[in-house]
Amino acid sequence: MKAAETRRGTTTAMSGTEQSAVRERLVDEKIVRMYFYAALLFLTTSMLAGLLMSFQLIRHNPLRGLELFSPGRWRMLHTNAVAYGFLANGFLGCLHWAVPRLTLQPVLNSRLSWLIFGAWQLVVLSTAVGILLGQAQGLEWGETPVWIDPAAQLGLLLVAINFMTPIARMKGPVYVSLWYFMAAFVWTFLTYAMGNFVPEYLVTGSSAGAVGGLFIHDLVGLFVTPLGWGLMYYFVPILTRKPIWSHGLSLVGFWGLAFFYPLQGIHHFLYTPIPMFLQYGAVVSTIAVELVVATVVINFFGSIWGNFDIVKKNLPVRWFYTGMVHYFLTCLQCAFQVTLTFQKIIHFSDWVVGHAHLVMFGVFTMWIMGMMTYLLPRVLHRPWASVRLCELHYWLSTVGILVMAGDLILLGLFQGWSWAALEPWDVSVEFSQPFWVLRILAGLSMFGGLLAFLTNIWLTLRSPVVPAVEVSLQPVVA
């Protein structure tokens, strides 16, 4: 942190012109913008696909009889567009901003950055086309058609090379954000290979199931999580103007994630032929991760101790800390739901669906939205056109995800108890209908928040450009 403060002090001593030159040389603002635009396009597509699937559940599919719009295929499009379209693009845009500023080194090659950008959009679009044409693989989150996997794997390797080169070139101590980033580049490459090649070509049966379970969870824990927390360690001190409370706790969080998270995935397949020692190991490691997450959350709340008012006044910080609370709650939920006793009730129920949405939207989507809320005025060189639309985006998203998660988690309990009582399957389908209607209303609230954000971006783009120095002096959206 001292090194970061030193670099910040050096930059402050420069003139405004010199600062602008340094920023322009280090950060390619255009590619940050393009990644954000691509991310929002895929998020819009994903949410529309999710709404299509939710209408199918209440027997009101507006596109019935059209094979290409089969809800089963669009459900896979919904999840893949979020993981590889929205989250990957959003994080890559933020990395193009954060890594050069943390290292005071540009990425390896600007042309390589643009090659990766174009290639990754092609990978995501090809995945969508392959899924809609019925070429999906039979693995959750790994439905990418086999002919796309090598290109995606190569893309992940190029991403690692492009970002790890400036980290290797930097001098001085390595800030904790960079530890998370380096780990994510390595883990994501290995995780994608494990999930998309090993079950397809090397193992079968329960062994393939075990590997698939590891892949499902490691995609969240070793790709999304380290990038998310690494960016939180970067943005929160900048916005709060205070250092992280404890460097020691940040190390506990990092090494706890590295040690415990890779073991968790098999908890998706409890009560299966997978050896019980692996199932017990997954249960124990999942509970241990909750303790690790607690240290990280305590660290961030300790960082604003005595200054909690900033969550109310600073909208990006509010996005960040709302996501942190949701992350703590989902990991606490995990610690209970992975026990064998709890699994008897909630397995295969909508509890799991509510849990997944609370993680993917309530945590990581909220973090990316907070980062976009902070960064877009800086890369567009314009202040937000409407603070009210920014607030509306936050509240519609927050209320929507809380209603959806609470609705589905409660429904999951009712479904589990119904199945445990050996009631006919159609009984659970019938009493699920009002819960699924409420789910649609919550989803429409979340989608309304996205539309408010997109409208605000469009209005901001129509406003006059403000010099970069003046934009940086604008108060953060409150």
Coordinates of N, CA and C in Angstrom, one line a residue, residues 125-349:
L125 N -20.3 -15.0 -29.2 CA -21.3 -15.1 -30.2 C -21.4 -16.4 -30.9
S126 N -20.3 -17.1 -31.1 CA -20.2 -18.4 -31.7 C -20.8 -19.4 -30.7
T127 N -20.6 -19.2 -29.4 CA -21.2 -20.1 -28.4 C -22.7 -20.0 -28.4
A128 N -23.2 -18.7 -28.5 CA -24.6 -18.5 -28.6 C -25.2 -19.2 -29.8
V129 N -24.6 -19.1 -30.9 CA -25.1 -19.7 -32.1 C -25.1 -21.2 -32.0
G130 N -24.0 -21.7 -31.5 CA -23.9 -23.2 -31.3 C -24.9 -23.7 -30.4
I131 N -25.2 -23.0 -29.3 CA -26.2 -23.5 -28.4 C -27.6 -23.5 -29.0
L132 N -27.9 -22.4 -29.7 CA -29.2 -22.3 -30.4 C -29.4 -23.3 -31.5
L133 N -28.3 -23.8 -32.1 CA -28.4 -24.8 -33.1 C -28.3 -26.2 -32.5
G134 N -28.3 -26.3 -31.2 CA -28.4 -27.7 -30.6 C -27.0 -28.4 -30.5
Q135 N -25.9 -27.6 -30.4 CA -24.6 -28.2 -30.4 C -23.9 -28.0 -29.0
A136 N -24.7 -27.8 -28.0 CA -24.2 -27.6 -26.6 C -23.6 -28.9 -26.1
Q137 N -22.5 -28.7 -25.3 CA -22.0 -29.9 -24.5 C -22.9 -30.1 -23.3
G138 N -22.9 -31.3 -22.7 CA -23.8 -31.6 -21.6 C -23.1 -31.3 -20.3
L139 N -22.7 -30.1 -20.1 CA -22.0 -29.7 -18.8 C -22.5 -28.3 -18.4
E140 N -23.0 -28.2 -17.2 CA -23.4 -26.9 -16.7 C -22.2 -25.9 -16.8
W141 N -22.5 -24.7 -17.4 CA -21.5 -23.6 -17.6 C -20.5 -24.0 -18.6
G142 N -20.5 -25.3 -19.1 CA -19.5 -25.7 -20.1 C -20.2 -26.1 -21.4
E143 N -21.3 -25.5 -21.7 CA -22.1 -25.8 -22.9 C -21.4 -25.4 -24.2
T144 N -20.3 -24.6 -24.1 CA -19.7 -24.1 -25.3 C -19.4 -25.3 -26.3
P145 N -19.8 -25.2 -27.5 CA -19.6 -26.3 -28.5 C -18.1 -26.7 -28.5
V146 N -17.8 -27.9 -28.8 CA -16.4 -28.4 -28.8 C -15.5 -27.7 -29.8
W147 N -16.0 -27.2 -30.9 CA -15.2 -26.5 -31.8 C -14.8 -25.1 -31.4
I148 N -15.4 -24.6 -30.4 CA -15.1 -23.3 -29.8 C -14.0 -23.3 -28.7
D149 N -14.0 -24.5 -28.0 CA -13.1 -24.6 -26.8 C -11.7 -24.2 -27.1
P150 N -11.0 -24.7 -28.2 CA -9.6 -24.4 -28.4 C -9.4 -22.9 -28.5
A151 N -10.3 -22.2 -29.2 CA -10.1 -20.8 -29.4 C -10.3 -20.0 -28.1
A152 N -11.3 -20.4 -27.3 CA -11.5 -19.8 -26.0 C -10.2 -20.0 -25.1
Q153 N -9.7 -21.3 -25.1 CA -8.5 -21.6 -24.3 C -7.3 -20.7 -24.7
L154 N -7.1 -20.5 -26.0 CA -6.1 -19.7 -26.5 C -6.3 -18.2 -26.1
G155 N -7.5 -17.8 -26.1 CA -7.8 -16.4 -25.7 C -7.5 -16.2 -24.3
L156 N -7.8 -17.1 -23.4 CA -7.5 -17.0 -22.0 C -6.0 -16.9 -21.8
L157 N -5.2 -17.7 -22.5 CA -3.7 -17.7 -22.5 C -3.2 -16.3 -22.9
L158 N -3.8 -15.7 -23.9 CA -3.3 -14.4 -24.4 C -3.7 -13.3 -23.4
V159 N -4.8 -13.4 -22.7 CA -5.2 -12.5 -21.7 C -4.2 -12.5 -20.5
A160 N -3.8 -13.7 -20.1 CA -2.8 -13.9 -19.0 C -1.5 -13.2 -19.4
I161 N -1.0 -13.5 -20.6 CA 0.2 -12.9 -21.1 C 0.2 -11.4 -21.2
N162 N -0.9 -10.9 -21.7 CA -1.1 -9.4 -21.9 C -1.0 -8.7 -20.5
F163 N -1.7 -9.2 -19.5 CA -1.7 -8.5 -18.2 C -0.6 -8.9 -17.3
M164 N -0.1 -10.1 -17.3 CA 0.9 -10.5 -16.4 C 2.3 -9.9 -16.7
T165 N 2.5 -9.5 -18.0 CA 3.7 -8.9 -18.4 C 4.0 -7.6 -17.7
P166 N 3.0 -6.6 -17.6 CA 3.3 -5.4 -16.8 C 3.5 -5.6 -15.4
I167 N 2.8 -6.7 -14.8 CA 3.0 -7.0 -13.4 C 4.4 -7.5 -13.2
A168 N 4.9 -8.3 -14.1 CA 6.3 -8.8 -14.0 C 7.3 -7.7 -14.1
R169 N 7.0 -6.7 -14.9 CA 7.9 -5.6 -15.1 C 8.0 -4.5 -14.0
M170 N 6.9 -4.5 -13.2 CA 6.8 -3.4 -12.2 C 7.9 -3.6 -11.1
K171 N 8.2 -2.5 -10.4 CA 9.2 -2.6 -9.4 C 8.5 -2.2 -8.0
G172 N 9.1 -2.8 -7.0 CA 8.5 -2.5 -5.7 C 7.5 -3.6 -5.2
P173 N 6.9 -3.5 -4.0 CA 6.0 -4.5 -3.5 C 4.8 -4.6 -4.4
V174 N 4.2 -5.8 -4.4 CA 3.0 -6.2 -5.2 C 1.8 -6.0 -4.3
Y175 N 0.9 -5.1 -4.7 CA -0.3 -4.9 -3.9 C -1.2 -6.1 -4.0
V176 N -2.1 -6.3 -3.0 CA -2.9 -7.5 -2.9 C -3.8 -7.7 -4.2
S177 N -4.3 -6.6 -4.8 CA -5.1 -6.7 -6.0 C -4.4 -7.5 -7.1
L178 N -3.1 -7.2 -7.2 CA -2.3 -7.9 -8.3 C -2.1 -9.4 -7.9
W179 N -2.1 -9.7 -6.7 CA -2.0 -11.1 -6.3 C -3.3 -11.9 -6.8
Y180 N -4.4 -11.2 -6.5 CA -5.7 -11.8 -7.0 C -5.7 -11.9 -8.5
F181 N -5.3 -10.9 -9.2 CA -5.3 -10.9 -10.6 C -4.5 -12.0 -11.2
M182 N -3.2 -12.1 -10.7 CA -2.3 -13.1 -11.2 C -2.9 -14.5 -11.0
A183 N -3.5 -14.7 -9.8 CA -4.1 -16.0 -9.5 C -5.2 -16.3 -10.5
A184 N -6.1 -15.3 -10.7 CA -7.2 -15.5 -11.6 C -6.8 -15.8 -13.0
F185 N -5.7 -15.2 -13.5 CA -5.3 -15.5 -14.9 C -4.9 -17.0 -15.0
V186 N -4.2 -17.5 -14.0 CA -3.7 -18.9 -14.0 C -4.9 -19.8 -13.7
W187 N -5.6 -19.5 -12.7 CA -6.7 -20.4 -12.3 C -7.8 -20.5 -13.5
T188 N -8.1 -19.4 -14.1 CA -9.2 -19.4 -15.1 C -8.7 -20.3 -16.3
F189 N -7.5 -20.2 -16.7 CA -6.9 -21.0 -17.8 C -7.0 -22.5 -17.4
L190 N -6.6 -22.8 -16.2 CA -6.7 -24.2 -15.8 C -8.1 -24.7 -15.7
T191 N -9.0 -23.9 -15.1 CA -10.4 -24.3 -14.8 C -11.1 -24.5 -16.1
Y192 N -10.9 -23.7 -17.1 CA -11.6 -23.8 -18.4 C -11.1 -25.1 -19.1
A193 N -9.9 -25.4 -19.0 CA -9.3 -26.6 -19.6 C -9.9 -27.9 -18.9
M194 N -10.0 -27.8 -17.5 CA -10.5 -28.9 -16.8 C -12.0 -29.2 -17.1
G195 N -12.8 -28.2 -17.2 CA -14.2 -28.4 -17.5 C -14.6 -28.7 -18.9
N196 N -13.8 -28.2 -19.8 CA -14.2 -28.3 -21.2 C -13.5 -29.4 -22.0
F197 N -12.4 -29.9 -21.5 CA -11.6 -30.9 -22.2 C -11.6 -32.3 -21.4
V198 N -11.4 -32.2 -20.1 CA -11.3 -33.5 -19.3 C -12.5 -34.3 -19.4
P199 N -13.7 -33.8 -19.0 CA -14.9 -34.7 -19.1 C -15.2 -35.1 -20.6
E200 N -14.8 -34.3 -21.5 CA -15.2 -34.6 -22.9 C -14.3 -35.7 -23.5
Y201 N -13.0 -35.7 -23.1 CA -12.1 -36.6 -23.8 C -11.4 -37.6 -22.9
L202 N -11.3 -37.4 -21.6 CA -10.4 -38.1 -20.7 C -11.1 -39.0 -19.7
V203 N -12.2 -38.6 -19.1 CA -12.9 -39.4 -18.1 C -14.4 -39.5 -18.4
T204 N -15.0 -40.5 -17.8 CA -16.4 -40.8 -17.9 C -17.0 -41.1 -16.6
G205 N -18.3 -41.3 -16.6 CA -19.1 -41.8 -15.4 C -19.0 -40.8 -14.3
S206 N -18.9 -41.4 -13.0 CA -18.9 -40.5 -11.8 C -17.6 -39.7 -11.8
S207 N -16.5 -40.1 -12.4 CA -15.3 -39.3 -12.5 C -15.6 -38.0 -13.3
A208 N -16.3 -38.1 -14.4 CA -16.6 -37.0 -15.2 C -17.6 -36.1 -14.4
G209 N -18.5 -36.7 -13.6 CA -19.4 -35.9 -12.7 C -18.6 -35.1 -11.7
A210 N -17.6 -35.7 -11.1 CA -16.8 -35.1 -10.1 C -16.0 -33.9 -10.7
V211 N -15.4 -34.1 -11.9 CA -14.7 -33.0 -12.5 C -15.7 -31.9 -12.9
G212 N -16.8 -32.3 -13.4 CA -17.8 -31.3 -13.8 C -18.3 -30.5 -12.6
G213 N -18.4 -31.1 -11.4 CA -18.8 -30.4 -10.2 C -17.7 -29.4 -9.8
L214 N -16.4 -29.8 -9.9 CA -15.3 -28.9 -9.6 C -15.3 -27.7 -10.6
F215 N -15.6 -28.0 -11.9 CA -15.6 -26.9 -12.9 C -16.7 -25.9 -12.6
I216 N -17.9 -26.4 -12.3 CA -19.0 -25.5 -12.0 C -18.7 -24.5 -10.9
H217 N -18.1 -25.0 -9.9 CA -17.8 -24.1 -8.7 C -16.5 -23.3 -8.9
D218 N -15.6 -23.9 -9.5 CA -14.3 -23.2 -9.7 C -14.4 -22.1 -10.7
L219 N -15.4 -22.2 -11.6 CA -15.6 -21.0 -12.5 C -16.0 -19.8 -11.7
V220 N -16.8 -20.0 -10.7 CA -17.2 -18.9 -9.8 C -16.1 -18.5 -8.9
G221 N -15.5 -19.5 -8.3 CA -14.5 -19.2 -7.2 C -13.1 -18.9 -7.7
L222 N -12.7 -19.4 -8.8 CA -11.3 -19.2 -9.3 C -11.2 -18.3 -10.5
F223 N -12.4 -17.9 -11.1 CA -12.4 -16.9 -12.2 C -13.0 -15.6 -11.7
V224 N -14.3 -15.7 -11.3 CA -15.1 -14.5 -11.0 C -14.6 -13.9 -9.7
T225 N -14.5 -14.7 -8.7 CA -14.2 -14.3 -7.3 C -12.9 -13.5 -7.2
P226 N -11.8 -14.1 -7.6 CA -10.5 -13.3 -7.4 C -10.5 -12.0 -8.2
L227 N -11.1 -12.0 -9.4 CA -11.1 -10.8 -10.2 C -12.0 -9.7 -9.4
G228 N -13.1 -10.2 -8.9 CA -14.0 -9.3 -8.2 C -13.4 -8.7 -6.9
W229 N -12.8 -9.6 -6.1 CA -12.2 -9.1 -4.8 C -11.0 -8.3 -5.1
G230 N -10.2 -8.7 -6.1 CA -9.0 -7.9 -6.5 C -9.4 -6.5 -6.9
L231 N -10.5 -6.3 -7.7 CA -10.9 -5.0 -8.1 C -11.5 -4.2 -6.9
M232 N -12.1 -4.9 -6.0 CA -12.6 -4.2 -4.7 C -11.4 -3.6 -4.0
Y233 N -10.4 -4.4 -3.8 CA -9.2 -3.9 -3.1 C -8.6 -2.7 -3.8
Y234 N -8.8 -2.6 -5.1 CA -8.3 -1.4 -5.9 C -9.2 -0.2 -5.7
F235 N -10.5 -0.4 -6.0 CA -11.4 0.7 -6.1 C -11.8 1.3 -4.7
V236 N -12.1 0.4 -3.7 CA -12.6 0.9 -2.4 C -11.6 1.9 -1.8
P237 N -10.3 1.6 -1.7 CA -9.4 2.7 -1.1 C -9.4 4.0 -1.8
I238 N -9.6 3.9 -3.2 CA -9.6 5.1 -4.0 C -10.8 6.0 -3.7
L239 N -12.0 5.3 -3.6 CA -13.2 6.0 -3.4 C -13.4 6.5 -2.0
T240 N -12.9 5.7 -1.0 CA -13.1 6.1 0.4 C -11.9 7.0 0.9
R241 N -10.9 7.0 0.1 CA -9.7 7.8 0.4 C -9.1 7.3 1.7
K242 N -9.2 6.0 2.0 CA -8.6 5.4 3.2 C -8.0 4.1 2.8
P243 N -6.9 3.7 3.4 CA -6.3 2.4 3.0 C -7.1 1.2 3.6
I244 N -6.9 0.1 3.1 CA -7.5 -1.1 3.6 C -7.2 -1.3 5.0
W245 N -8.1 -1.7 5.8 CA -7.9 -1.8 7.3 C -6.8 -2.6 7.7
S246 N -6.7 -3.9 7.1 CA -5.6 -4.8 7.6 C -5.0 -5.5 6.4
H247 N -3.7 -5.3 6.2 CA -3.0 -6.0 5.1 C -3.0 -7.5 5.5
G248 N -2.9 -7.9 6.7 CA -2.8 -9.3 7.2 C -4.1 -10.0 6.8
L249 N -5.2 -9.4 7.1 CA -6.5 -10.0 6.7 C -6.7 -10.2 5.2
S250 N -6.1 -9.3 4.4 CA -6.2 -9.4 3.0 C -5.4 -10.7 2.5
L251 N -4.3 -11.0 3.2 CA -3.6 -12.2 2.9 C -4.3 -13.4 3.3
V252 N -5.0 -13.4 4.5 CA -5.8 -14.5 4.9 C -6.9 -14.8 3.9
G253 N -7.5 -13.7 3.4 CA -8.6 -13.9 2.4 C -8.0 -14.6 1.1
F254 N -6.9 -14.1 0.7 CA -6.3 -14.6 -0.6 C -5.9 -16.1 -0.4
W255 N -5.1 -16.4 0.6 CA -4.7 -17.8 0.7 C -5.8 -18.7 1.1
G256 N -6.7 -18.2 1.9 CA -7.9 -19.1 2.2 C -8.7 -19.4 1.0
L257 N -8.9 -18.5 0.0 CA -9.5 -18.7 -1.2 C -8.7 -19.8 -2.0
A258 N -7.4 -19.6 -2.1 CA -6.6 -20.5 -2.9 C -6.6 -21.9 -2.3
F259 N -6.7 -22.0 -1.0 CA -6.6 -23.4 -0.4 C -7.9 -24.1 -0.4
F260 N -9.0 -23.4 0.0 CA -10.2 -24.1 0.2 C -11.2 -24.1 -1.0
Y261 N -11.2 -23.1 -1.8 CA -12.2 -23.0 -2.8 C -12.1 -24.2 -3.9
P262 N -10.9 -24.5 -4.3 CA -10.8 -25.6 -5.4 C -11.4 -26.9 -5.0
L263 N -11.6 -27.1 -3.7 CA -12.2 -28.4 -3.2 C -13.7 -28.5 -3.1
Q264 N -14.4 -27.4 -3.4 CA -15.8 -27.3 -3.1 C -16.7 -28.0 -4.1
G265 N -16.4 -28.0 -5.3 CA -17.3 -28.3 -6.4 C -18.1 -29.6 -6.2
I266 N -17.6 -30.6 -5.6 CA -18.2 -31.9 -5.5 C -19.5 -31.8 -4.6
H267 N -19.6 -30.7 -3.8 CA -20.8 -30.5 -3.0 C -22.1 -30.4 -3.9
H268 N -21.9 -30.2 -5.2 CA -23.1 -30.3 -6.1 C -23.6 -31.7 -6.3
F269 N -22.8 -32.7 -5.9 CA -23.2 -34.1 -6.2 C -23.1 -34.9 -4.9
L270 N -23.7 -34.4 -3.9 CA -23.8 -35.2 -2.7 C -24.8 -36.4 -2.9
Y271 N -24.6 -37.5 -2.2 CA -25.5 -38.7 -2.3 C -25.4 -39.3 -3.7
T272 N -24.2 -39.2 -4.3 CA -23.9 -39.8 -5.6 C -22.9 -40.9 -5.4
P273 N -22.6 -41.6 -6.5 CA -21.5 -42.7 -6.4 C -20.1 -42.1 -6.2
I274 N -19.9 -40.8 -6.3 CA -18.6 -40.2 -6.0 C -18.2 -40.6 -4.6
P275 N -16.9 -41.0 -4.4 CA -16.5 -41.5 -3.1 C -16.8 -40.5 -2.0
M276 N -17.3 -41.0 -0.8 CA -17.7 -40.2 0.3 C -16.6 -39.3 0.8
F277 N -15.4 -39.7 0.8 CA -14.3 -38.8 1.4 C -14.2 -37.5 0.6
L278 N -14.5 -37.6 -0.7 CA -14.5 -36.4 -1.5 C -15.7 -35.5 -1.2
Q279 N -16.8 -36.2 -1.0 CA -18.0 -35.4 -0.6 C -17.9 -34.7 0.7
Y280 N -17.3 -35.4 1.7 CA -17.1 -34.8 3.0 C -16.1 -33.7 2.9
G281 N -15.0 -33.9 2.1 CA -14.0 -32.9 1.9 C -14.7 -31.6 1.3
A282 N -15.6 -31.8 0.4 CA -16.3 -30.6 -0.2 C -17.1 -29.9 0.8
V283 N -17.8 -30.6 1.7 CA -18.6 -30.0 2.7 C -17.7 -29.2 3.7
V284 N -16.6 -29.8 4.2 CA -15.8 -29.1 5.1 C -15.1 -27.9 4.5
S285 N -14.7 -28.0 3.3 CA -14.0 -26.8 2.6 C -15.0 -25.7 2.4
T286 N -16.3 -26.0 2.1 CA -17.3 -25.0 1.8 C -17.6 -24.2 3.1
I287 N -17.7 -25.0 4.2 CA -17.9 -24.3 5.5 C -16.7 -23.4 5.8
A288 N -15.5 -23.9 5.5 CA -14.3 -23.2 5.8 C -14.2 -21.9 5.0
V289 N -14.7 -21.9 3.8 CA -14.7 -20.7 3.0 C -15.5 -19.6 3.6
E290 N -16.6 -19.9 4.2 CA -17.4 -18.9 4.9 C -16.6 -18.2 5.9
L291 N -15.7 -18.9 6.7 CA -14.9 -18.2 7.7 C -13.9 -17.3 6.9
V292 N -13.4 -17.8 5.8 CA -12.4 -16.9 5.0 C -13.1 -15.7 4.5
V293 N -14.3 -15.8 4.0 CA -15.1 -14.7 3.5 C -15.4 -13.7 4.6
A294 N -15.7 -14.2 5.8 CA -15.9 -13.3 6.9 C -14.8 -12.4 7.2
T295 N -13.5 -12.9 7.1 CA -12.3 -12.1 7.3 C -12.2 -11.0 6.2
V296 N -12.6 -11.3 5.0 CA -12.5 -10.3 3.9 C -13.6 -9.2 4.2
V297 N -14.8 -9.6 4.5 CA -15.9 -8.7 4.7 C -15.6 -7.8 5.9
I298 N -15.0 -8.4 7.0 CA -14.6 -7.6 8.2 C -13.6 -6.6 7.8
N299 N -12.7 -7.0 6.9 CA -11.6 -6.1 6.5 C -12.1 -4.9 5.8
F300 N -13.1 -5.1 4.9 CA -13.6 -4.0 4.1 C -14.5 -3.1 5.0
F301 N -15.3 -3.7 5.9 CA -16.1 -2.9 6.8 C -15.3 -2.1 7.8
G302 N -14.2 -2.7 8.2 CA -13.2 -2.0 9.1 C -12.6 -0.8 8.4
S303 N -12.5 -0.9 7.0 CA -11.9 0.2 6.3 C -12.8 1.4 6.3
I304 N -14.1 1.3 6.5 CA -15.0 2.4 6.5 C -15.6 2.7 7.9
W305 N -14.9 2.0 8.9 CA -15.4 2.2 10.3 C -15.4 3.6 10.7
G306 N -16.5 4.1 11.2 CA -16.6 5.5 11.6 C -17.0 6.4 10.4
N307 N -17.1 5.8 9.3 CA -17.5 6.6 8.1 C -18.5 5.9 7.2
F308 N -19.5 5.2 7.9 CA -20.5 4.4 7.2 C -21.4 5.3 6.3
D309 N -21.4 6.6 6.6 CA -22.2 7.5 5.8 C -21.8 7.5 4.4
I310 N -20.6 7.1 4.1 CA -20.1 7.2 2.7 C -20.9 6.2 1.8
V311 N -21.4 5.1 2.4 CA -22.2 4.2 1.7 C -23.5 4.8 1.2
K312 N -24.0 5.8 1.9 CA -25.2 6.5 1.5 C -24.9 7.6 0.5
K313 N -23.8 8.2 0.6 CA -23.5 9.4 -0.2 C -22.8 9.0 -1.5
N314 N -22.1 7.9 -1.5 CA -21.2 7.6 -2.7 C -21.8 6.3 -3.3
L315 N -22.4 6.5 -4.5 CA -23.2 5.4 -5.2 C -22.3 4.2 -5.5
P316 N -21.1 4.4 -6.2 CA -20.3 3.3 -6.5 C -19.9 2.5 -5.2
V317 N -19.6 3.2 -4.1 CA -19.3 2.5 -2.9 C -20.5 1.7 -2.4
R318 N -21.7 2.3 -2.6 CA -22.9 1.6 -2.1 C -23.1 0.3 -2.9
W319 N -22.9 0.3 -4.3 CA -22.9 -0.9 -5.1 C -21.9 -1.9 -4.5
F320 N -20.7 -1.5 -4.2 CA -19.7 -2.4 -3.7 C -20.1 -3.1 -2.4
Y321 N -20.5 -2.3 -1.5 CA -20.8 -2.8 -0.1 C -22.1 -3.6 -0.1
T322 N -23.1 -3.3 -1.0 CA -24.3 -4.1 -1.1 C -23.9 -5.5 -1.6
G323 N -23.0 -5.5 -2.6 CA -22.5 -6.8 -3.1 C -21.7 -7.6 -2.1
M324 N -21.0 -6.9 -1.2 CA -20.2 -7.6 -0.2 C -21.2 -8.3 0.8
V325 N -22.2 -7.5 1.2 CA -23.2 -8.1 2.1 C -23.9 -9.4 1.5
H326 N -24.2 -9.2 0.2 CA -24.8 -10.4 -0.5 C -23.8 -11.5 -0.5
Y327 N -22.5 -11.2 -0.7 CA -21.5 -12.3 -0.8 C -21.4 -13.0 0.5
F328 N -21.4 -12.3 1.6 CA -21.4 -12.9 2.9 C -22.6 -13.8 3.1
L329 N -23.8 -13.3 2.7 CA -25.0 -14.1 2.9 C -25.1 -15.3 2.1
T330 N -24.6 -15.3 0.8 CA -24.6 -16.4 0.0 C -23.6 -17.5 0.5
C331 N -22.5 -17.1 1.0 CA -21.5 -18.0 1.6 C -22.0 -18.6 2.9
L332 N -22.7 -17.8 3.7 CA -23.4 -18.4 4.9 C -24.4 -19.4 4.5
Q333 N -25.2 -19.0 3.5 CA -26.2 -20.0 2.9 C -25.6 -21.3 2.5
C334 N -24.4 -21.1 1.8 CA -23.7 -22.3 1.3 C -23.3 -23.2 2.5
A335 N -22.8 -22.6 3.5 CA -22.3 -23.3 4.7 C -23.4 -24.2 5.3
F336 N -24.7 -23.8 5.2 CA -25.8 -24.6 5.7 C -26.2 -25.6 4.6
Q337 N -26.3 -25.2 3.3 CA -27.0 -26.0 2.3 C -26.1 -27.1 1.9
V338 N -24.8 -27.1 2.2 CA -23.9 -28.2 1.7 C -23.9 -29.4 2.7
T339 N -24.5 -29.2 3.9 CA -24.6 -30.3 4.8 C -25.5 -31.4 4.3
L340 N -25.2 -32.6 4.6 CA -26.0 -33.7 4.0 C -27.5 -33.6 4.4
T341 N -27.7 -33.2 5.7 CA -29.1 -33.1 6.1 C -29.9 -32.0 5.3
F342 N -29.3 -30.9 5.1 CA -29.9 -29.8 4.3 C -30.1 -30.2 2.9
Q343 N -29.2 -30.9 2.3 CA -29.2 -31.3 0.9 C -30.5 -32.2 0.7
K344 N -30.9 -33.0 1.6 CA -32.1 -33.8 1.5 C -33.3 -33.0 1.1
I345 N -33.3 -31.8 1.5 CA -34.5 -30.9 1.3 C -34.4 -30.1 0.1
I346 N -33.2 -29.4 -0.1 CA -33.2 -28.4 -1.1 C -32.5 -28.8 -2.4
H347 N -32.0 -30.0 -2.5 CA -31.3 -30.4 -3.8 C -32.3 -30.5 -4.9
F348 N -32.0 -29.9 -6.1 CA -32.8 -29.9 -7.3 C -34.0 -28.9 -7.1
S349 N -34.1 -28.2 -6.0 CA -35.2 -27.2 -5.9 C -34.8 -25.8 -6.3

